[in-house]
Coordinates of C-alpha atoms in Angstrom, one line a residue:
X20 CA 40.5 -130.5 -2.1
X21 CA 44.1 -131.8 -2.3
X22 CA 43.8 -133.0 1.3
X23 CA 40.6 -134.9 0.5
X24 CA 42.1 -136.5 -2.6
X25 CA 45.2 -137.7 -0.7
X26 CA 43.1 -138.9 2.2
X27 CA 41.0 -141.0 -0.2
X28 CA 44.0 -142.5 -2.1
X29 CA 46.0 -143.3 1.1
X30 CA 43.1 -145.1 2.8
X31 CA 42.1 -146.9 -0.5
X32 CA 45.7 -148.3 -0.7
X33 CA 45.4 -149.8 2.8
X34 CA 42.4 -151.9 1.7
X35 CA 42.7 -152.5 -2.1
X36 CA 45.9 -154.4 -1.7
X37 CA 44.3 -156.9 0.7
X38 CA 42.1 -158.1 -2.0
X39 CA 45.0 -158.8 -4.3
X40 CA 47.1 -160.9 -1.9
X41 CA 46.0 -164.2 -3.4
X42 CA 46.9 -163.0 -6.9
X43 CA 50.2 -161.7 -5.7
X44 CA 51.0 -165.0 -4.1
X45 CA 50.3 -166.8 -7.4
X46 CA 52.0 -164.2 -9.6
X47 CA 55.2 -164.0 -7.6
X48 CA 55.3 -167.7 -6.7
X49 CA 55.4 -167.2 -2.9
X50 CA 53.3 -168.4 0.0
X51 CA 50.2 -166.5 1.2
X52 CA 52.1 -165.6 4.4
X53 CA 54.9 -163.9 2.4
X54 CA 52.4 -162.2 0.1
X55 CA 50.6 -160.8 3.2
X56 CA 53.6 -158.5 3.8
X57 CA 52.5 -156.5 0.7
X58 CA 49.9 -155.2 3.1
X59 CA 51.7 -155.3 6.4
X60 CA 54.8 -153.7 4.9
X61 CA 52.7 -150.6 4.2
X62 CA 50.7 -150.5 7.5
X63 CA 53.6 -150.9 10.0
X64 CA 55.7 -148.0 8.9
X65 CA 52.6 -145.9 8.5
X66 CA 51.5 -146.3 12.1
X67 CA 55.1 -146.2 13.5
X68 CA 56.0 -143.0 11.7
X69 CA 52.8 -140.9 12.2
X70 CA 53.9 -139.2 15.4
X71 CA 57.6 -138.7 14.5
X72 CA 56.3 -137.3 11.1
X73 CA 54.2 -134.8 13.1
X74 CA 57.2 -133.5 15.0
X75 CA 59.2 -133.2 11.8
X76 CA 56.4 -131.4 9.9
X77 CA 56.1 -128.8 12.7
X78 CA 59.7 -127.8 11.8
X79 CA 59.6 -127.7 7.9
X80 CA 57.6 -126.1 5.2
X81 CA 54.2 -127.7 4.3
X82 CA 54.5 -127.3 0.5
X83 CA 57.9 -128.9 0.0
X84 CA 57.1 -131.7 2.5
X85 CA 53.8 -132.5 0.7
X86 CA 55.4 -132.5 -2.8
X87 CA 58.1 -134.8 -1.5
X88 CA 55.6 -137.2 0.1
X89 CA 53.3 -137.3 -2.9
X90 CA 56.2 -137.9 -5.3
X91 CA 57.6 -140.6 -3.1
X92 CA 54.2 -142.3 -2.6
X93 CA 53.6 -142.3 -6.4
X94 CA 57.1 -143.5 -7.2
X95 CA 56.8 -146.4 -4.8
X96 CA 53.5 -147.3 -6.4
X97 CA 55.3 -147.7 -9.7
X98 CA 58.1 -149.7 -8.1
X99 CA 55.5 -152.0 -6.5
X100 CA 53.7 -152.6 -9.8
X101 CA 57.0 -153.4 -11.5
X102 CA 58.1 -155.9 -8.8
X103 CA 59.7 -159.0 -10.3
X104 CA 59.9 -160.8 -7.0
X105 CA 58.5 -160.5 -3.5
X106 CA 61.5 -158.9 -1.8
X107 CA 61.3 -156.0 -4.3
X108 CA 57.5 -155.6 -3.6
X109 CA 57.9 -155.6 0.2
X110 CA 60.7 -153.1 0.1
X111 CA 58.6 -150.8 -2.1
X112 CA 55.7 -151.1 0.2
X113 CA 57.8 -150.3 3.3
X114 CA 59.0 -147.1 1.7
X115 CA 55.5 -146.3 0.5
X116 CA 54.2 -146.6 4.1
X117 CA 56.8 -144.1 5.3
X118 CA 55.7 -141.5 2.7
X119 CA 52.1 -142.3 3.5
X120 CA 52.7 -141.4 7.2
X121 CA 53.7 -137.9 6.1
X122 CA 50.6 -137.6 3.9
X123 CA 48.3 -138.7 6.7
X124 CA 49.7 -136.0 9.0
X125 CA 49.6 -133.3 6.4
X126 CA 46.0 -133.9 5.4
X127 CA 44.3 -132.2 8.5
X128 CA 47.0 -129.5 8.5
X129 CA 46.2 -128.6 4.9
X130 CA 42.5 -128.5 5.7
X131 CA 43.0 -126.5 8.9
X132 CA 45.2 -123.8 7.4
X133 CA 43.5 -123.4 4.1
X134 CA 40.3 -121.7 5.4
X135 CA 39.2 -119.2 8.0
X136 CA 38.8 -120.6 11.6
X137 CA 35.0 -120.3 11.4
X138 CA 35.0 -122.6 8.4
X139 CA 37.3 -125.2 9.8
X140 CA 34.7 -127.7 10.6
X141 CA 33.5 -127.7 7.0
X142 CA 37.0 -128.0 5.6
X143 CA 37.9 -130.8 8.0
X144 CA 34.9 -132.8 6.7
X145 CA 36.5 -133.2 3.3
X146 CA 39.5 -135.4 4.2
X147 CA 37.6 -137.0 7.2
X148 CA 34.9 -138.2 4.8
X149 CA 37.0 -139.1 1.7
X150 CA 39.5 -141.1 3.8
X151 CA 37.0 -143.7 5.1
X152 CA 35.4 -143.6 1.8
X153 CA 38.6 -144.8 0.2
X154 CA 38.8 -147.5 2.9
X155 CA 35.4 -148.9 2.1
X156 CA 35.5 -148.6 -1.7
X157 CA 38.9 -150.2 -1.9
X158 CA 37.7 -153.8 -2.2
X159 CA 35.2 -152.8 -4.9
X160 CA 37.8 -151.0 -6.9
X161 CA 40.3 -153.8 -6.3
X162 CA 37.8 -156.4 -7.5
X163 CA 37.2 -154.6 -10.8
X164 CA 40.9 -154.2 -11.4
X165 CA 41.8 -157.7 -10.6
X166 CA 39.1 -159.1 -12.8
X167 CA 40.2 -157.1 -15.9
X168 CA 43.9 -156.0 -15.5
X169 CA 45.6 -158.2 -12.8
X170 CA 47.2 -157.4 -9.5
X171 CA 49.8 -154.9 -10.7
X172 CA 47.0 -152.5 -11.6
X173 CA 46.0 -152.0 -8.0
X174 CA 49.3 -150.1 -7.4
X175 CA 48.9 -148.0 -10.5
X176 CA 45.3 -146.8 -10.0
X177 CA 46.4 -144.2 -7.5
X178 CA 48.8 -142.4 -9.8
X179 CA 46.2 -140.0 -11.5
X180 CA 45.0 -138.9 -8.1
X181 CA 48.5 -138.3 -6.8
X182 CA 49.4 -136.3 -9.9
X183 CA 46.2 -134.1 -9.6
X184 CA 46.9 -133.4 -5.9
X185 CA 50.5 -132.5 -6.6
X186 CA 49.5 -130.0 -9.3
X187 CA 47.0 -128.4 -6.9
X188 CA 49.5 -128.1 -4.2
X189 CA 52.2 -126.8 -6.6
X190 CA 49.9 -124.1 -7.9
X191 CA 48.0 -123.1 -4.7
X192 CA 50.1 -123.8 -1.6
X193 CA 52.1 -120.9 -0.2
X194 CA 55.9 -121.1 -0.7
X195 CA 57.0 -120.9 2.9
X196 CA 59.7 -122.8 4.6
X197 CA 62.0 -125.6 3.4
X198 CA 63.1 -129.1 4.3
X199 CA 65.5 -130.4 7.0
X200 CA 66.5 -133.9 8.1
X201 CA 64.5 -135.4 10.9
X202 CA 66.0 -135.5 14.3
X203 CA 67.8 -138.6 15.4
X204 CA 65.5 -139.2 18.3
X205 CA 62.6 -139.6 15.8
X206 CA 64.1 -142.9 14.6
X207 CA 64.1 -144.3 18.1
X208 CA 60.5 -143.1 18.6
X209 CA 59.4 -144.9 15.4
X210 CA 61.1 -148.1 16.5
X211 CA 59.3 -148.1 19.9
X212 CA 55.9 -147.2 18.5
X213 CA 56.3 -149.8 15.7
X214 CA 57.3 -152.5 18.1
X215 CA 54.4 -151.7 20.4
X216 CA 51.8 -151.8 17.6
X217 CA 53.3 -154.9 16.2
X218 CA 53.1 -156.8 19.5
X219 CA 49.4 -155.9 19.9
X220 CA 48.5 -156.8 16.3
X221 CA 50.5 -160.1 16.5
X222 CA 48.7 -161.0 19.8
X223 CA 45.3 -160.4 18.3
X224 CA 45.8 -162.1 15.0
X225 CA 47.6 -165.1 16.4
X226 CA 45.2 -165.6 19.3
X227 CA 42.6 -167.1 16.9
X228 CA 44.7 -170.3 16.7
X229 CA 46.7 -170.0 20.0
X230 CA 44.9 -168.0 22.7
X231 CA 48.2 -167.8 24.7
X232 CA 49.5 -165.4 22.0
X233 CA 47.4 -162.7 23.6
X234 CA 50.3 -162.4 26.1
X235 CA 52.2 -160.6 23.3
X236 CA 49.9 -157.6 23.6
X237 CA 51.0 -156.5 27.1
X238 CA 54.5 -156.2 25.8
X239 CA 53.4 -152.9 24.3
X240 CA 52.9 -151.3 27.7
X241 CA 56.6 -150.9 28.6
X242 CA 57.4 -149.8 25.1
X243 CA 54.8 -147.0 25.2
X244 CA 55.9 -145.9 28.7
X245 CA 59.5 -145.7 27.5
X246 CA 58.4 -143.7 24.5
X247 CA 56.5 -141.3 26.7
X248 CA 59.7 -140.5 28.6
X249 CA 61.6 -139.6 25.4
X250 CA 61.6 -136.2 23.7
X251 CA 59.2 -137.5 21.0
X252 CA 56.6 -138.7 23.5
X253 CA 56.6 -135.8 25.9
X254 CA 55.2 -133.2 23.5
X255 CA 52.3 -135.5 22.6
X256 CA 51.5 -136.2 26.2
X257 CA 51.7 -132.5 27.0
X258 CA 49.5 -131.6 24.0
X259 CA 46.8 -134.1 25.1
X260 CA 47.0 -132.8 28.6
X261 CA 46.9 -129.0 27.9
X262 CA 44.5 -129.2 25.0
X263 CA 42.3 -131.8 26.8
X264 CA 41.6 -133.8 23.6
X265 CA 42.5 -137.3 24.9
X266 CA 38.8 -138.2 25.0
X267 CA 38.2 -137.0 21.4
X268 CA 41.3 -138.9 20.1
X269 CA 40.2 -142.0 21.9
X270 CA 36.7 -141.7 20.4
X271 CA 38.3 -141.5 16.9
X272 CA 40.1 -144.8 17.6
X273 CA 37.0 -146.5 19.0
X274 CA 34.7 -145.4 16.2
X275 CA 37.3 -146.4 13.5
X276 CA 37.7 -149.8 15.2
X277 CA 34.0 -150.4 15.3
X278 CA 33.6 -149.4 11.7
X279 CA 36.5 -151.6 10.5
X280 CA 35.3 -154.6 12.5
X281 CA 31.8 -154.3 11.2
X282 CA 32.9 -153.9 7.6
X283 CA 35.2 -156.9 7.7
X284 CA 32.9 -159.2 9.5
X285 CA 29.8 -158.3 7.4
X286 CA 31.7 -158.8 4.1
X287 CA 32.9 -162.2 5.3
X288 CA 29.4 -163.2 6.3
X289 CA 27.9 -162.1 3.0
X290 CA 30.5 -163.9 0.9
X291 CA 30.7 -167.0 3.2
X292 CA 27.6 -168.3 5.0
X293 CA 25.2 -166.3 2.8
X294 CA 27.0 -167.2 -0.4
X295 CA 26.5 -163.7 -2.1
X296 CA 28.5 -162.9 -5.2
X297 CA 31.3 -160.4 -5.1
X298 CA 29.2 -157.9 -7.0
X299 CA 26.2 -158.3 -4.7
X300 CA 28.4 -157.9 -1.7
X301 CA 30.0 -154.8 -3.1
X302 CA 26.7 -153.2 -3.8
X303 CA 25.4 -153.9 -0.3
X304 CA 28.6 -152.6 1.3
X305 CA 28.5 -149.4 -0.8
X306 CA 25.6 -148.2 1.3
X307 CA 28.0 -147.3 4.1
X308 CA 30.2 -144.9 2.1
X309 CA 27.1 -143.4 0.3
X310 CA 25.6 -142.5 3.7
X311 CA 28.9 -141.2 4.8
X312 CA 29.4 -138.9 1.8
X313 CA 25.9 -137.5 1.9
X314 CA 26.1 -136.7 5.6
X315 CA 29.7 -135.5 5.6
X316 CA 29.1 -132.1 4.1
X317 CA 26.2 -131.5 6.6
X318 CA 28.5 -132.5 9.4
X319 CA 31.0 -129.7 8.6
X320 CA 28.2 -127.1 8.3
X321 CA 26.5 -128.2 11.5
X322 CA 29.8 -128.0 13.3
X323 CA 30.4 -124.5 12.1
X324 CA 27.0 -123.5 13.2
X325 CA 26.3 -125.4 16.4
X326 CA 29.8 -126.4 17.6
X327 CA 32.1 -129.3 16.9
X328 CA 31.5 -131.4 20.0
X329 CA 27.6 -131.7 19.8
X330 CA 27.8 -132.5 16.1
X331 CA 30.5 -135.2 16.7
X332 CA 28.4 -136.6 19.5
X333 CA 25.3 -136.9 17.4
X334 CA 27.3 -138.6 14.6
X335 CA 28.8 -141.2 17.0
X336 CA 25.4 -142.0 18.4
X337 CA 23.9 -142.5 14.9
X338 CA 26.8 -144.8 14.0
X339 CA 26.3 -146.8 17.1
X340 CA 22.6 -147.1 16.4
X341 CA 23.2 -148.3 12.9
X342 CA 25.7 -150.9 14.0
X343 CA 23.4 -152.0 16.8
X344 CA 20.5 -152.6 14.4
X345 CA 22.7 -155.2 12.6
X346 CA 22.6 -157.4 15.8
X347 CA 21.5 -160.1 15.6
X348 CA 22.3 -160.5 11.9
X349 CA 19.2 -162.2 10.5
X350 CA 20.1 -164.7 7.7
X351 CA 16.7 -163.9 6.1
X352 CA 17.5 -160.2 5.5
X353 CA 17.8 -159.1 1.9
X354 CA 20.6 -156.9 0.7
X355 CA 18.4 -153.9 1.0
X356 CA 17.6 -154.6 4.6
X357 CA 21.3 -154.7 5.5
X358 CA 22.1 -151.8 3.3
X359 CA 19.8 -149.2 5.0
X360 CA 21.3 -150.1 8.4
X361 CA 24.8 -149.6 6.9
X362 CA 23.7 -146.3 5.4
X363 CA 22.6 -145.1 8.8
X364 CA 25.9 -146.1 10.3
X365 CA 27.7 -144.4 7.5
X366 CA 25.7 -141.2 7.9
X367 CA 26.8 -141.1 11.5
X368 CA 30.5 -141.5 10.5
X369 CA 30.0 -138.6 8.0
X370 CA 28.6 -136.4 10.7
X371 CA 31.3 -137.3 13.2
X372 CA 34.5 -137.3 11.2
X373 CA 35.1 -133.6 10.3
X374 CA 33.7 -132.1 13.6
X375 CA 35.9 -134.5 15.7
X376 CA 39.0 -133.5 13.8
X377 CA 38.1 -129.9 14.0
X378 CA 37.6 -130.2 17.7
X379 CA 41.1 -131.6 18.1
X380 CA 42.8 -129.2 15.7
X381 CA 41.1 -126.1 17.1
X382 CA 42.2 -126.9 20.6
X383 CA 45.9 -127.3 19.6
X384 CA 48.4 -124.5 20.0
X385 CA 49.3 -122.9 16.7
X386 CA 52.8 -124.4 16.8
X387 CA 51.5 -127.9 17.4
X388 CA 49.0 -128.3 14.6
X389 CA 51.0 -131.1 12.9
X390 CA 51.6 -132.9 16.2
X391 CA 47.8 -132.7 16.9
X392 CA 47.0 -133.9 13.3
X393 CA 49.4 -136.8 13.7
X394 CA 47.8 -137.9 16.9
X395 CA 44.3 -138.0 15.3
X396 CA 45.6 -139.9 12.3
X397 CA 47.4 -142.4 14.5
X398 CA 44.2 -143.1 16.4
X399 CA 42.3 -143.5 13.2
X400 CA 44.9 -145.8 11.7
X401 CA 45.1 -147.9 14.9
X402 CA 41.4 -148.2 14.8
X403 CA 41.4 -149.4 11.2
X404 CA 44.2 -151.9 12.0
X405 CA 42.8 -153.2 15.3
X406 CA 39.2 -153.4 14.3
X407 CA 39.3 -156.5 12.0
X408 CA 41.6 -158.3 14.5
X409 CA 39.3 -157.5 17.4
X410 CA 36.2 -158.4 15.4
X411 CA 37.7 -161.7 14.3
X412 CA 38.8 -162.6 17.8
X413 CA 35.3 -161.9 19.1
X414 CA 33.6 -163.8 16.3
X415 CA 35.8 -166.9 16.9
X416 CA 35.1 -166.7 20.7
X417 CA 31.4 -166.5 19.9
X418 CA 31.7 -169.6 17.6
X419 CA 33.4 -171.5 20.3
X420 CA 30.9 -170.5 23.0
X421 CA 27.6 -170.6 21.0
X422 CA 25.6 -173.3 19.4
X423 CA 23.5 -171.4 16.9
X424 CA 24.3 -170.6 13.3
X425 CA 26.1 -167.2 12.9
X426 CA 26.8 -166.8 16.7
X427 CA 30.3 -165.6 15.9
X428 CA 29.1 -163.0 13.5
X429 CA 26.6 -161.7 16.1
X430 CA 29.3 -161.5 18.7
X431 CA 31.7 -159.6 16.5
X432 CA 29.1 -157.2 15.3
X433 CA 28.0 -156.6 18.9
X434 CA 31.6 -155.7 19.7
X435 CA 31.6 -153.3 16.8
X436 CA 28.5 -151.6 18.1
X437 CA 30.0 -151.5 21.6
X438 CA 33.1 -149.8 20.3
X439 CA 30.9 -147.1 18.6
X440 CA 28.9 -146.6 21.8
X441 CA 32.2 -146.1 23.7
X442 CA 33.0 -143.2 21.3
X443 CA 29.7 -141.6 22.4
X444 CA 30.7 -141.9 26.0
X445 CA 34.1 -140.4 25.4
X446 CA 32.7 -137.4 23.4
X447 CA 30.0 -136.8 26.1
X448 CA 32.6 -136.0 28.7
X449 CA 32.6 -132.3 29.4
X450 CA 35.7 -130.6 28.1
X451 CA 36.3 -127.1 27.0
X452 CA 36.4 -126.9 23.2
X453 CA 36.5 -124.3 20.4
X454 CA 33.8 -124.0 17.9

């Protein structure tokens, strides 16, 4: 339960702040570009530190590491809410992203070690379902808070959940192991990963106005190759090779990217060309997490009974079908007609999340659970980060190439469905796996 609560709050944070950027810009008297670092300052250290955090967590006690991360995450939320100027806010968000990286890696480890192996698929479905649920419901929660309490409230809403999770861990987690400083090589690994991710994201986001900026993306290749030759990269490469989970991890990235692209583009279309209100848009978009939550519990049970890979494959296929049914996006559709398609896609995500994570964690050697968990969380985080950028780039390309109304939205949603379909192909590859 603690893993699910932390997964929800960490993913909610990544999305709820995006809605508050305009209010932050006005409240702190800065430009929108500066205010955007309230979101980027969280995401960049989160992605950069996921794998180094996995190595560190393989060497320390789970309980003290989790209490430290939860306390730091909550403390940074308070500092962000109290920020009198932008530099204070950005610094608090950078620190919060670092603590969030530890939380993201610990979530699957907590779920995997808290139950018997035959119940692992069911346990994995809790954080795997509640995490994306936080990502989708973030804008809805953010809208209510902004309307009634202002932008500072979006940083404080997470505190009760953090406190409850800390109490559960303090009372129930076994008291084994202690803390130790991270290895020096971990800082170099984080710098290389962060620079690689930043170059890809900058290339995608800036290419909308200047296509030549896509040339920034290939700069990530030498950085990744250099990282793979370092002590931090070699264990990950060895784990993916020996456990044969590269395809499963890639499917997590592809499905997360397709989901994020669809969610972003559909919300923009509902609020923009269709002129829907924020409330109507939120109600339509809530069909996705509702479908995900309802199917998530069944996904874990089916994985424990029939096997993780077949269940994950069915889930990815259902998600791809739901996204494909949104193309082309008919302007005459009612909210309900869009909602049932989203609910179908969400049900697929619910069936897929826990079994895929169980597939990866079950194949990892006992001493590499945190490293395996960090690889899964990195793939999911990269998907959530790359999805909107990929969808926007595809939509703008569709607008430039097409002549009909909504051509860009059709193109972007088609890309989202294609990404989900690629997850099906990756999971369909025959690899040995544990139930």
